[in-house]
mmCIF file of C-alpha atoms in Angstrom:
data_model
loop_
_atom_site.group_PDB
_atom_site.id
_atom_site.type_symbol
_atom_site.label_atom_id
_atom_site.label_comp_id
_atom_site.label_asym_id
_atom_site.label_seq_id
_atom_site.Cartn_x
_atom_site.Cartn_y
_atom_site.Cartn_z
ATOM 1 C CA MET A 1 4.617 -38.266 23.530
ATOM 2 C CA HIS A 2 6.067 -38.022 27.085
ATOM 3 C CA LEU A 3 5.892 -34.432 25.891
ATOM 4 C CA ALA A 4 3.324 -33.303 28.619
ATOM 5 C CA GLU A 5 5.778 -34.109 31.386
ATOM 6 C CA PHE A 6 8.818 -32.465 29.583
ATOM 7 C CA ASP A 7 9.077 -29.845 32.371
ATOM 8 C CA ASN A 8 12.290 -29.053 34.456
ATOM 9 C CA VAL A 9 14.468 -31.723 32.908
ATOM 10 C CA THR A 10 14.015 -30.528 29.249
ATOM 11 C CA LEU A 11 14.178 -27.069 30.057
ATOM 12 C CA ARG A 12 16.839 -26.759 32.399
ATOM 13 C CA ASP A 13 19.626 -27.004 29.744
ATOM 14 C CA ASN A 14 18.506 -23.832 28.117
ATOM 15 C CA THR A 15 18.795 -21.474 31.052
ATOM 16 C CA THR A 16 20.709 -22.505 34.257
ATOM 17 C CA ASN A 17 19.977 -19.246 36.115
ATOM 18 C CA CYS A 18 16.114 -19.760 36.164
ATOM 19 C CA LEU A 19 14.329 -20.638 39.271
ATOM 20 C CA SER A 20 13.117 -24.391 39.488
ATOM 21 C CA ILE A 21 9.286 -24.890 39.631
ATOM 22 C CA ASP A 22 9.692 -28.380 41.357
ATOM 23 C CA ASP A 23 7.961 -27.203 44.472
ATOM 24 C CA PHE A 24 4.954 -25.684 42.515
ATOM 25 C CA ARG A 25 4.888 -28.879 40.403
ATOM 26 C CA ASN A 26 4.883 -31.462 43.419
ATOM 27 C CA GLN A 27 2.442 -29.610 45.489
ATOM 28 C CA VAL A 28 0.049 -29.182 42.399
ATOM 29 C CA TYR A 29 0.353 -32.679 40.826
ATOM 30 C CA SER A 30 0.013 -34.332 44.337
ATOM 31 C CA THR A 31 -3.001 -32.406 45.407
ATOM 32 C CA VAL A 32 -4.819 -32.503 42.130
ATOM 33 C CA TYR A 33 -4.068 -36.339 41.494
ATOM 34 C CA SER A 34 -5.425 -36.846 45.022
ATOM 35 C CA ILE A 35 -8.598 -35.274 44.128
ATOM 36 C CA ILE A 36 -9.093 -36.919 41.030
ATOM 37 C CA THR A 37 -8.194 -40.103 42.847
ATOM 38 C CA VAL A 38 -11.017 -39.752 45.337
ATOM 39 C CA PHE A 39 -13.767 -38.501 43.153
ATOM 40 C CA GLY A 40 -12.704 -40.772 39.964
ATOM 41 C CA LEU A 41 -12.852 -43.892 42.191
ATOM 42 C CA ALA A 42 -16.144 -43.019 43.958
ATOM 43 C CA GLY A 43 -18.053 -41.895 40.638
ATOM 44 C CA ASN A 44 -16.668 -44.477 38.117
ATOM 45 C CA GLY A 45 -16.740 -47.473 40.673
ATOM 46 C CA PHE A 46 -20.408 -46.679 41.734
ATOM 47 C CA ALA A 47 -21.337 -46.227 37.872
ATOM 48 C CA LEU A 48 -19.514 -49.449 36.954
ATOM 49 C CA LEU A 49 -21.482 -51.271 39.770
ATOM 50 C CA VAL A 50 -24.782 -50.039 38.472
ATOM 51 C CA LEU A 51 -24.035 -51.020 34.856
ATOM 52 C CA VAL A 52 -22.782 -54.400 35.852
ATOM 53 C CA LYS A 53 -25.916 -55.250 38.194
ATOM 54 C CA THR A 54 -28.193 -54.141 35.432
ATOM 55 C CA PHE A 55 -26.293 -55.903 32.638
ATOM 56 C CA ARG A 56 -29.370 -57.556 31.340
ATOM 57 C CA GLN A 57 -30.767 -54.245 30.183
ATOM 58 C CA ARG A 58 -27.732 -53.689 27.936
ATOM 59 C CA SER A 59 -27.696 -51.668 24.691
ATOM 60 C CA ALA A 60 -25.163 -50.397 22.405
ATOM 61 C CA PHE A 61 -25.051 -46.939 24.488
ATOM 62 C CA HIS A 62 -24.609 -49.244 27.764
ATOM 63 C CA ILE A 63 -21.672 -51.149 26.212
ATOM 64 C CA TYR A 64 -19.701 -47.869 25.529
ATOM 65 C CA MET A 65 -20.439 -46.536 29.068
ATOM 66 C CA LEU A 66 -19.261 -49.581 30.588
ATOM 67 C CA ASN A 67 -16.035 -49.489 28.550
ATOM 68 C CA LEU A 68 -15.658 -46.052 29.469
ATOM 69 C CA ALA A 69 -16.050 -46.588 33.284
ATOM 70 C CA VAL A 70 -13.393 -49.552 33.059
ATOM 71 C CA SER A 71 -10.999 -47.241 31.277
ATOM 72 C CA ASP A 72 -11.619 -44.452 33.900
ATOM 73 C CA LEU A 73 -10.818 -46.947 36.767
ATOM 74 C CA LEU A 74 -7.755 -48.299 35.220
ATOM 75 C CA CYS A 75 -6.475 -44.720 35.015
ATOM 76 C CA VAL A 76 -7.334 -43.379 38.505
ATOM 77 C CA SER A 77 -5.992 -46.602 40.117
ATOM 78 C CA THR A 78 -2.447 -45.498 38.881
ATOM 79 C CA LEU A 79 -2.737 -41.996 39.950
ATOM 80 C CA PRO A 80 -1.899 -42.820 43.853
ATOM 81 C CA LEU A 81 1.517 -43.916 42.213
ATOM 82 C CA ARG A 82 1.848 -40.329 40.871
ATOM 83 C CA VAL A 83 0.882 -38.685 44.200
ATOM 84 C CA LEU A 84 3.510 -40.885 46.029
ATOM 85 C CA TYR A 85 6.200 -39.674 43.477
ATOM 86 C CA TYR A 86 5.444 -36.045 43.841
ATOM 87 C CA VAL A 87 5.229 -36.050 47.769
ATOM 88 C CA ASN A 88 8.559 -37.685 47.823
ATOM 89 C CA LYS A 89 9.872 -34.608 45.902
ATOM 90 C CA GLY A 90 10.274 -36.555 42.550
ATOM 91 C CA GLN A 91 12.002 -39.706 44.098
ATOM 92 C CA TRP A 92 10.504 -42.986 42.506
ATOM 93 C CA ASN A 93 10.825 -45.983 44.767
ATOM 94 C CA LEU A 94 8.235 -48.321 43.156
ATOM 95 C CA GLY A 95 10.346 -50.016 40.330
ATOM 96 C CA ASP A 96 10.681 -49.665 36.647
ATOM 97 C CA PHE A 97 7.659 -51.822 35.646
ATOM 98 C CA LEU A 98 5.040 -49.709 37.830
ATOM 99 C CA CYS A 99 6.830 -46.541 36.368
ATOM 100 C CA ARG A 100 6.120 -47.615 32.914
ATOM 101 C CA VAL A 101 2.508 -48.884 33.521
ATOM 102 C CA SER A 102 1.632 -45.504 35.205
ATOM 103 C CA SER A 103 2.754 -43.499 32.217
ATOM 104 C CA TYR A 104 0.967 -45.892 29.985
ATOM 105 C CA ALA A 105 -2.361 -45.931 31.685
ATOM 106 C CA LEU A 106 -2.840 -42.064 31.771
ATOM 107 C CA TYR A 107 -2.573 -41.788 28.097
ATOM 108 C CA VAL A 108 -4.493 -44.915 27.199
ATOM 109 C CA ASN A 109 -7.510 -43.617 29.208
ATOM 110 C CA LEU A 110 -6.892 -40.036 27.824
ATOM 111 C CA TYR A 111 -7.526 -41.300 24.245
ATOM 112 C CA CYS A 112 -10.137 -44.155 24.913
ATOM 113 C CA SER A 113 -12.026 -41.485 26.671
ATOM 114 C CA VAL A 114 -11.957 -39.414 23.591
ATOM 115 C CA PHE A 115 -12.842 -42.392 21.261
ATOM 116 C CA PHE A 116 -15.665 -43.606 23.404
ATOM 117 C CA MET A 117 -17.138 -40.602 23.854
ATOM 118 C CA THR A 118 -17.203 -40.161 19.941
ATOM 119 C CA ALA A 119 -18.875 -43.598 19.696
ATOM 120 C CA MET A 120 -21.463 -42.460 22.201
ATOM 121 C CA SER A 121 -22.018 -39.323 20.185
ATOM 122 C CA VAL A 122 -22.581 -41.340 16.785
ATOM 123 C CA THR A 123 -24.882 -43.591 18.720
ATOM 124 C CA ARG A 124 -27.157 -40.796 19.872
ATOM 125 C CA PHE A 125 -26.931 -39.065 16.346
ATOM 126 C CA LEU A 126 -28.166 -42.163 14.759
ATOM 127 C CA ALA A 127 -30.965 -42.716 17.184
ATOM 128 C CA ILE A 128 -32.394 -39.020 16.747
ATOM 129 C CA VAL A 129 -31.650 -38.211 13.232
ATOM 130 C CA PHE A 130 -32.092 -41.796 11.628
ATOM 131 C CA PRO A 131 -34.174 -43.610 13.843
ATOM 132 C CA VAL A 132 -35.269 -46.200 11.373
ATOM 133 C CA GLN A 133 -31.861 -46.852 10.217
ATOM 134 C CA ASN A 134 -30.691 -46.924 13.919
ATOM 135 C CA LEU A 135 -32.409 -50.230 14.358
ATOM 136 C CA ARG A 136 -30.413 -51.884 11.607
ATOM 137 C CA LEU A 137 -27.060 -49.945 12.149
ATOM 138 C CA VAL A 138 -26.566 -50.019 15.980
ATOM 139 C CA SER A 139 -26.371 -53.223 17.803
ATOM 140 C CA GLU A 140 -24.827 -54.655 20.870
ATOM 141 C CA ARG A 141 -22.677 -56.998 18.810
ATOM 142 C CA ARG A 142 -21.637 -53.892 16.774
ATOM 143 C CA ALA A 143 -20.829 -51.761 19.902
ATOM 144 C CA ARG A 144 -18.683 -54.570 21.280
ATOM 145 C CA LEU A 145 -16.758 -54.921 18.150
ATOM 146 C CA VAL A 146 -15.995 -51.074 18.050
ATOM 147 C CA CYS A 147 -14.865 -50.971 21.630
ATOM 148 C CA VAL A 148 -12.648 -53.986 21.108
ATOM 149 C CA CYS A 149 -10.987 -52.011 18.066
ATOM 150 C CA ILE A 150 -10.791 -48.907 20.240
ATOM 151 C CA TRP A 151 -8.788 -50.826 22.962
ATOM 152 C CA VAL A 152 -6.597 -52.632 20.384
ATOM 153 C CA PHE A 153 -5.803 -49.310 18.594
ATOM 154 C CA ILE A 154 -5.267 -47.047 21.758
ATOM 155 C CA CYS A 155 -3.232 -49.757 23.286
ATOM 156 C CA THR A 156 -0.945 -49.981 20.189
ATOM 157 C CA VAL A 157 -0.535 -46.655 19.379
ATOM 158 C CA SER A 158 0.180 -45.596 23.035
ATOM 159 C CA SER A 159 2.997 -48.200 23.484
ATOM 160 C CA PRO A 160 5.816 -45.629 23.170
ATOM 161 C CA PHE A 161 4.902 -44.668 26.702
ATOM 162 C CA LEU A 162 6.267 -48.075 27.796
ATOM 163 C CA MET A 163 9.662 -47.259 26.241
ATOM 164 C CA THR A 164 10.492 -45.019 28.986
ATOM 165 C CA GLY A 165 10.913 -46.431 32.773
ATOM 166 C CA GLN A 166 12.659 -45.065 35.720
ATOM 167 C CA HIS A 167 16.088 -43.764 35.332
ATOM 168 C CA LEU A 168 18.932 -42.119 37.676
ATOM 169 C CA ASP A 169 19.292 -38.579 37.376
ATOM 170 C CA PRO A 170 23.128 -37.978 38.001
ATOM 171 C CA ALA A 171 22.269 -34.122 38.901
ATOM 172 C CA THR A 172 20.134 -34.888 41.981
ATOM 173 C CA ASN A 173 20.923 -38.701 42.565
ATOM 174 C CA LYS A 174 17.370 -39.314 42.512
ATOM 175 C CA THR A 175 15.452 -42.197 40.598
ATOM 176 C CA LYS A 176 13.147 -40.352 38.305
ATOM 177 C CA CYS A 177 9.779 -41.472 36.566
ATOM 178 C CA PHE A 178 7.401 -39.576 34.351
ATOM 179 C CA GLU A 179 10.547 -37.545 33.160
ATOM 180 C CA PRO A 180 12.766 -38.000 30.224
ATOM 181 C CA PRO A 181 16.571 -39.043 30.953
ATOM 182 C CA GLU A 182 17.990 -36.858 28.761
ATOM 183 C CA ARG A 183 17.340 -33.480 26.603
ATOM 184 C CA ARG A 184 15.663 -34.403 23.224
ATOM 185 C CA THR A 185 17.403 -32.777 20.318
ATOM 186 C CA GLY A 186 18.136 -33.156 16.628
ATOM 187 C CA GLY A 187 16.378 -36.260 15.419
ATOM 188 C CA GLY A 188 15.012 -37.175 18.569
ATOM 189 C CA LEU A 189 12.954 -33.791 18.907
ATOM 190 C CA SER A 190 11.662 -34.195 15.143
ATOM 191 C CA LYS A 191 10.506 -37.740 16.187
ATOM 192 C CA LEU A 192 8.738 -36.477 19.029
ATOM 193 C CA ILE A 193 7.061 -33.540 16.979
ATOM 194 C CA MET A 194 5.785 -36.166 14.265
ATOM 195 C CA LEU A 195 4.273 -38.394 17.145
ATOM 196 C CA ASN A 196 2.795 -35.296 18.444
ATOM 197 C CA TYR A 197 0.963 -34.364 15.208
ATOM 198 C CA PHE A 198 -0.085 -37.874 14.877
ATOM 199 C CA SER A 199 -1.702 -38.054 18.012
ATOM 200 C CA LEU A 200 -3.144 -34.692 17.762
ATOM 201 C CA VAL A 201 -4.892 -35.260 14.497
ATOM 202 C CA VAL A 202 -5.825 -38.883 15.116
ATOM 203 C CA GLY A 203 -6.729 -38.556 18.756
ATOM 204 C CA PHE A 204 -8.188 -35.214 19.058
ATOM 205 C CA VAL A 205 -8.812 -33.093 15.950
ATOM 206 C CA LEU A 206 -10.597 -36.017 14.054
ATOM 207 C CA PRO A 207 -12.851 -37.138 16.829
ATOM 208 C CA PHE A 208 -13.818 -33.668 17.716
ATOM 209 C CA LEU A 209 -14.783 -32.879 14.163
ATOM 210 C CA VAL A 210 -17.085 -35.993 14.211
ATOM 211 C CA ILE A 211 -18.618 -35.058 17.521
ATOM 212 C CA LEU A 212 -19.313 -31.566 16.203
ATOM 213 C CA LEU A 213 -20.926 -32.825 12.939
ATOM 214 C CA CYS A 214 -23.073 -35.210 15.105
ATOM 215 C CA TYR A 215 -24.124 -32.611 17.422
ATOM 216 C CA ALA A 216 -24.735 -30.135 14.501
ATOM 217 C CA GLY A 217 -27.260 -32.942 12.922
ATOM 218 C CA ILE A 218 -28.754 -33.668 16.524
ATOM 219 C CA ILE A 219 -29.560 -30.135 17.186
ATOM 220 C CA ARG A 220 -30.895 -29.445 13.453
ATOM 221 C CA ALA A 221 -33.116 -32.498 13.844
ATOM 222 C CA LEU A 222 -34.524 -31.399 17.124
ATOM 223 C CA LEU A 223 -35.237 -27.981 15.891
ATOM 224 C CA SER A 224 -37.360 -29.474 13.188
ATOM 225 C CA ARG A 225 -39.363 -31.358 15.441
ATOM 226 C CA GLN A 226 -40.390 -28.695 18.069
ATOM 227 C CA HIS A 227 -44.106 -29.960 17.767
ATOM 228 C CA THR A 228 -43.586 -33.539 18.354
ATOM 229 C CA ALA A 229 -44.736 -35.808 21.312
ATOM 230 C CA GLN A 230 -43.540 -35.428 25.045
ATOM 231 C CA ARG A 231 -41.679 -38.820 24.621
ATOM 232 C CA GLN A 232 -39.337 -37.160 21.897
ATOM 233 C CA LYS A 233 -38.771 -34.065 23.880
ATOM 234 C CA GLY A 234 -37.425 -36.495 26.752
ATOM 235 C CA ALA A 235 -35.051 -37.762 24.074
ATOM 236 C CA GLY A 236 -34.061 -34.365 23.006
ATOM 237 C CA SER A 237 -33.427 -33.000 26.365
ATOM 238 C CA LYS A 238 -30.991 -36.334 26.909
ATOM 239 C CA ALA A 239 -29.355 -35.158 23.684
ATOM 240 C CA ILE A 240 -28.670 -31.769 24.795
ATOM 241 C CA ARG A 241 -27.575 -32.773 28.132
ATOM 242 C CA MET A 242 -24.821 -35.071 26.570
ATOM 243 C CA ILE A 243 -23.806 -32.325 23.905
ATOM 244 C CA VAL A 244 -22.968 -30.149 27.005
ATOM 245 C CA ILE A 245 -21.168 -32.421 29.143
ATOM 246 C CA VAL A 246 -18.981 -33.786 26.106
ATOM 247 C CA MET A 247 -18.361 -30.437 24.786
ATOM 248 C CA LEU A 248 -17.322 -29.239 28.338
ATOM 249 C CA ALA A 249 -14.888 -32.335 28.623
ATOM 250 C CA PHE A 250 -13.299 -31.480 25.232
ATOM 251 C CA LEU A 251 -12.768 -27.824 25.799
ATOM 252 C CA LEU A 252 -11.570 -27.971 29.424
ATOM 253 C CA CYS A 253 -9.729 -31.322 29.376
ATOM 254 C CA PHE A 254 -8.630 -32.293 26.042
ATOM 255 C CA MET A 255 -8.148 -29.019 23.977
ATOM 256 C CA PRO A 256 -5.812 -27.192 26.545
ATOM 257 C CA TYR A 257 -3.640 -30.101 26.679
ATOM 258 C CA HIS A 258 -3.219 -30.718 22.958
ATOM 259 C CA ILE A 259 -2.765 -27.164 22.171
ATOM 260 C CA GLN A 260 -0.039 -26.696 24.866
ATOM 261 C CA ARG A 261 1.812 -29.810 23.974
ATOM 262 C CA SER A 262 2.123 -28.643 20.465
ATOM 263 C CA VAL A 263 3.260 -25.212 21.623
ATOM 264 C CA HIS A 264 5.757 -26.648 23.965
ATOM 265 C CA LEU A 265 7.355 -28.680 21.256
ATOM 266 C CA SER A 266 7.598 -25.728 19.252
ATOM 267 C CA PHE A 267 9.118 -23.850 22.119
ATOM 268 C CA LEU A 268 11.749 -26.603 22.765
ATOM 269 C CA SER A 269 13.134 -25.947 19.091
ATOM 270 C CA GLN A 270 14.144 -22.435 20.036
ATOM 271 C CA THR A 271 17.662 -21.519 21.133
ATOM 272 C CA ALA A 272 17.245 -18.482 22.900
ATOM 273 C CA THR A 273 14.489 -18.195 25.553
ATOM 274 C CA SER A 274 13.809 -15.984 28.375
ATOM 275 C CA CYS A 275 13.382 -17.143 32.202
ATOM 276 C CA SER A 276 9.944 -15.819 32.455
ATOM 277 C CA GLU A 277 9.153 -17.817 29.199
ATOM 278 C CA LEU A 278 10.555 -21.056 30.614
ATOM 279 C CA VAL A 279 8.588 -20.624 33.794
ATOM 280 C CA TYR A 280 5.442 -19.951 32.121
ATOM 281 C CA MET A 281 5.880 -23.023 29.891
ATOM 282 C CA GLN A 282 6.669 -25.234 32.686
ATOM 283 C CA LYS A 283 3.737 -24.163 34.691
ATOM 284 C CA SER A 284 1.201 -24.587 31.625
ATOM 285 C CA VAL A 285 2.518 -27.971 31.452
ATOM 286 C CA VAL A 286 1.489 -28.873 34.879
ATOM 287 C CA VAL A 287 -2.027 -27.077 34.609
ATOM 288 C CA THR A 288 -2.947 -28.722 31.358
ATOM 289 C CA LEU A 289 -1.863 -32.471 32.452
ATOM 290 C CA CYS A 290 -4.020 -32.011 35.365
ATOM 291 C CA LEU A 291 -6.787 -30.852 33.354
ATOM 292 C CA ALA A 292 -6.412 -33.782 30.921
ATOM 293 C CA ALA A 293 -6.370 -36.241 33.860
ATOM 294 C CA SER A 294 -9.481 -34.703 35.318
ATOM 295 C CA ASN A 295 -11.621 -36.175 32.601
ATOM 296 C CA SER A 296 -11.902 -39.093 34.601
ATOM 297 C CA CYS A 297 -14.354 -36.935 37.131
ATOM 298 C CA PHE A 298 -16.439 -35.737 34.058
ATOM 299 C CA ASP A 299 -17.368 -39.231 32.810
ATOM 300 C CA PRO A 300 -19.885 -40.157 35.850
ATOM 301 C CA LEU A 301 -21.830 -36.736 34.938
ATOM 302 C CA LEU A 302 -22.006 -38.145 31.509
ATOM 303 C CA TYR A 303 -23.689 -41.302 32.689
ATOM 304 C CA PHE A 304 -26.197 -39.904 34.932
ATOM 305 C CA PHE A 305 -27.295 -36.844 33.108
ATOM 306 C CA SER A 306 -27.277 -38.096 29.553
ATOM 307 C CA GLY A 307 -26.644 -41.847 29.787
ATOM 308 C CA GLU A 308 -29.424 -43.976 28.012
ATOM 309 C CA GLY A 309 -31.687 -45.038 30.996
ATOM 310 C CA PHE A 310 -28.851 -44.696 33.477
ATOM 311 C CA ARG A 311 -31.303 -43.246 35.997
ATOM 312 C CA ARG A 312 -33.738 -46.069 35.494
ATOM 313 C CA ARG A 313 -30.870 -48.599 35.841
ATOM 314 C CA LEU A 314 -29.933 -46.704 39.035
ATOM 315 C CA SER A 315 -33.564 -47.007 40.380
ATOM 316 C CA THR A 316 -33.612 -50.808 39.481
ATOM 317 C CA PHE A 317 -30.445 -51.208 41.048
ATOM 318 C CA ARG A 318 -31.533 -49.537 44.515
ATOM 319 C CA SER A 319 -34.922 -51.434 44.381
ATOM 320 C CA THR A 320 -33.066 -54.838 43.860
ATOM 321 C CA SER A 321 -30.622 -54.048 46.608
ATOM 322 C CA ARG A 322 -33.513 -53.060 48.666
ATOM 323 C CA THR A 323 -35.351 -56.296 48.152
ATOM 324 C CA GLN A 324 -32.417 -58.435 48.665
ATOM 325 C CA ARG A 325 -31.903 -57.000 51.879
ATOM 326 C CA GLN A 326 -35.375 -57.822 53.235
ATOM 327 C CA PRO A 327 -37.003 -61.348 54.071
ATOM 328 C CA ALA A 328 -39.044 -62.965 51.592
ATOM 329 C CA THR A 329 -41.876 -63.324 54.172
ATOM 330 C CA GLU A 330 -41.787 -59.488 55.057
ATOM 331 C CA THR A 331 -41.804 -58.245 51.299
ATOM 332 C CA GLY A 332 -44.044 -61.100 49.780
ATOM 333 C CA ALA A 333 -42.012 -61.282 46.908
ATOM 334 C CA GLN A 334 -42.766 -63.783 44.173
ATOM 335 C CA PRO A 335 -40.095 -66.400 42.847
ATOM 336 C CA PRO A 336 -37.905 -64.865 40.391
ATOM 337 C CA LEU A 337 -38.415 -64.918 36.773
ATOM 338 C CA GLY A 338 -36.573 -67.205 34.438
ATOM 339 C CA ARG A 339 -32.902 -66.564 33.317
ATOM 340 C CA GLY A 340 -34.019 -65.755 29.800
ATOM 341 C CA THR A 341 -36.059 -62.320 31.006
ATOM 342 C CA ARG A 342 -33.749 -59.656 30.637
ATOM 343 C CA PHE A 343 -35.638 -56.714 31.787
ATOM 344 C CA GLU A 344 -38.144 -57.911 34.200
ATOM 345 C CA SER A 345 -37.835 -58.512 38.145
ATOM 346 C CA SER A 346 -40.089 -60.335 40.520
ATOM 347 C CA THR A 347 -41.222 -57.027 41.683
ATOM 348 C CA LEU A 348 -42.105 -55.706 38.314
ATOM 349 C CA PHE A 349 -43.981 -58.792 37.220
ATOM 350 C CA GLN A 350 -46.099 -58.722 40.540
ATOM 351 C CA SER A 351 -47.026 -55.274 39.995
ATOM 352 C CA CYS A 352 -48.040 -55.743 36.262
ATOM 353 C CA CYS A 353 -49.772 -59.056 36.761
ATOM 354 C CA PHE A 354 -51.331 -59.153 40.107
ATOM 355 C CA ASN A 355 -52.306 -55.431 40.407
ATOM 356 C CA ARG A 356 -53.120 -55.146 36.799
ATOM 357 C CA PRO A 357 -56.141 -52.792 35.522
ATOM 358 C CA ALA A 358 -59.319 -54.533 34.620
ATOM 359 C CA THR A 359 -58.774 -54.023 30.956
ATOM 360 C CA LEU A 360 -55.233 -55.886 30.946
ATOM 361 C CA SER A 361 -55.266 -58.839 28.679
ATOM 362 C CA ARG A 362 -54.679 -62.213 30.461
ATOM 363 C CA SER A 363 -52.231 -63.222 27.922
ATOM 364 C CA CYS A 364 -50.019 -60.454 28.670
ATOM 365 C CA CYS A 365 -49.304 -61.468 32.325
ATOM 366 C CA PHE A 366 -49.533 -65.465 32.209
ATOM 367 C CA ASN A 367 -48.836 -66.497 28.622
ATOM 368 C CA ARG A 368 -46.240 -63.811 27.880
ATOM 369 C CA PRO A 369 -42.778 -64.274 26.126
ATOM 370 C CA ALA A 370 -40.013 -63.002 28.225
ATOM 371 C CA THR A 371 -39.640 -59.850 26.197
ATOM 372 C CA LEU A 372 -43.236 -58.978 25.791
ATOM 373 C CA SER A 373 -44.521 -58.519 29.182
ATOM 374 C CA ARG A 374 -42.803 -55.073 29.623
ATOM 375 C CA SER A 375 -44.219 -53.442 26.892
ATOM 376 C CA CYS A 376 -47.637 -55.041 27.162
ATOM 377 C CA CYS A 377 -48.129 -54.345 30.916
ATOM 378 C CA PHE A 378 -47.001 -50.847 30.516
ATOM 379 C CA ASN A 379 -48.908 -49.841 27.357
ATOM 380 C CA SER A 380 -51.865 -51.283 28.806
ATOM 381 C CA LEU A 381 -51.686 -48.564 31.412
ATOM 382 C CA SER A 382 -51.881 -45.872 28.839
ATOM 383 C CA GLN A 383 -53.855 -47.481 25.859
ATOM 384 C CA PRO A 384 -57.235 -49.255 26.648
ATOM 385 C CA MET A 385 -57.684 -52.863 25.551
ATOM 386 C CA ASN A 386 -60.862 -54.758 24.569
ATOM 387 C CA ALA A 387 -59.394 -58.155 25.595
ATOM 388 C CA GLN A 388 -61.626 -60.621 27.391
ATOM 389 C CA LEU A 389 -60.646 -61.285 30.758
#
């Protein structure tokens, strides 16, 4: 499954008079990986900070977003090693261990992203199409269990990437990484073809079909509820944004890579090829692998534009950070709530209880359970209450 990087080393044996694309490969990889590193670290790092700081507001969707952000950060943290390799014209100087880890991390992130997006799509499908059953089927505990299963499964099936480390290329006397040490033919090529079809079906086709079915159900449910309340329209808009972003990620990042990888393997089995075909195939390897790696930059868009309450979390994070930077005497903040309170901050409690409308029940603010105050306080603003104060 090192097929995406089977470029010059694999194809050079077929035609010795063809021009090398080493310069093209080194320039494109080093440039694109640098851009992905900057945007991936900034976007996913900030998203992870917000998700961790607002962890008390966790839900099943939040658990999936958190794991997806961790996966992306692990991947982009290894991309600078690839940049150094291609800046050094294909010379690896960082040791065998980092070579194996760098190859492993990219593909673990690729397929973890696919499965976490699938889990998020199923969660959104259940919330919109089966809202009653969703309360029973979807929980934080089950989301954590699903995430553990995804990590274990992907890390296990991606283990072949740990088998190939650095090696010395006798033709150039350079220490190579991300490239196979010899041309794979016969049984070796047949094994690679089987591995490719396994990862193609399990890692792309099946998740993609699940996502398509979920989105078809979501769209059908939304079209049948055109005259619902405004609150349901908000849920529908979040679902539509999620559909657009996830489909773009699959169509732009994952699909070209998997199609090209399968075509590449078929191409390797041919005995007679022209130089133009070789060059085209090698360049397509470079482009599609860059597109696959860029999925780390799409995920922050998924958090912000379709994440369940992510913008509310961001607002809470900003308010909390601003309050912590100001002296207590200046803000007039009240003592924080008990540790058991998951959603409220002292600012929210103060706003609900001490600036409450006249119709707000005293029991809501002063005799409240930790999980009651939010719904009680906010519902009182829109629904009149006849409680005696």
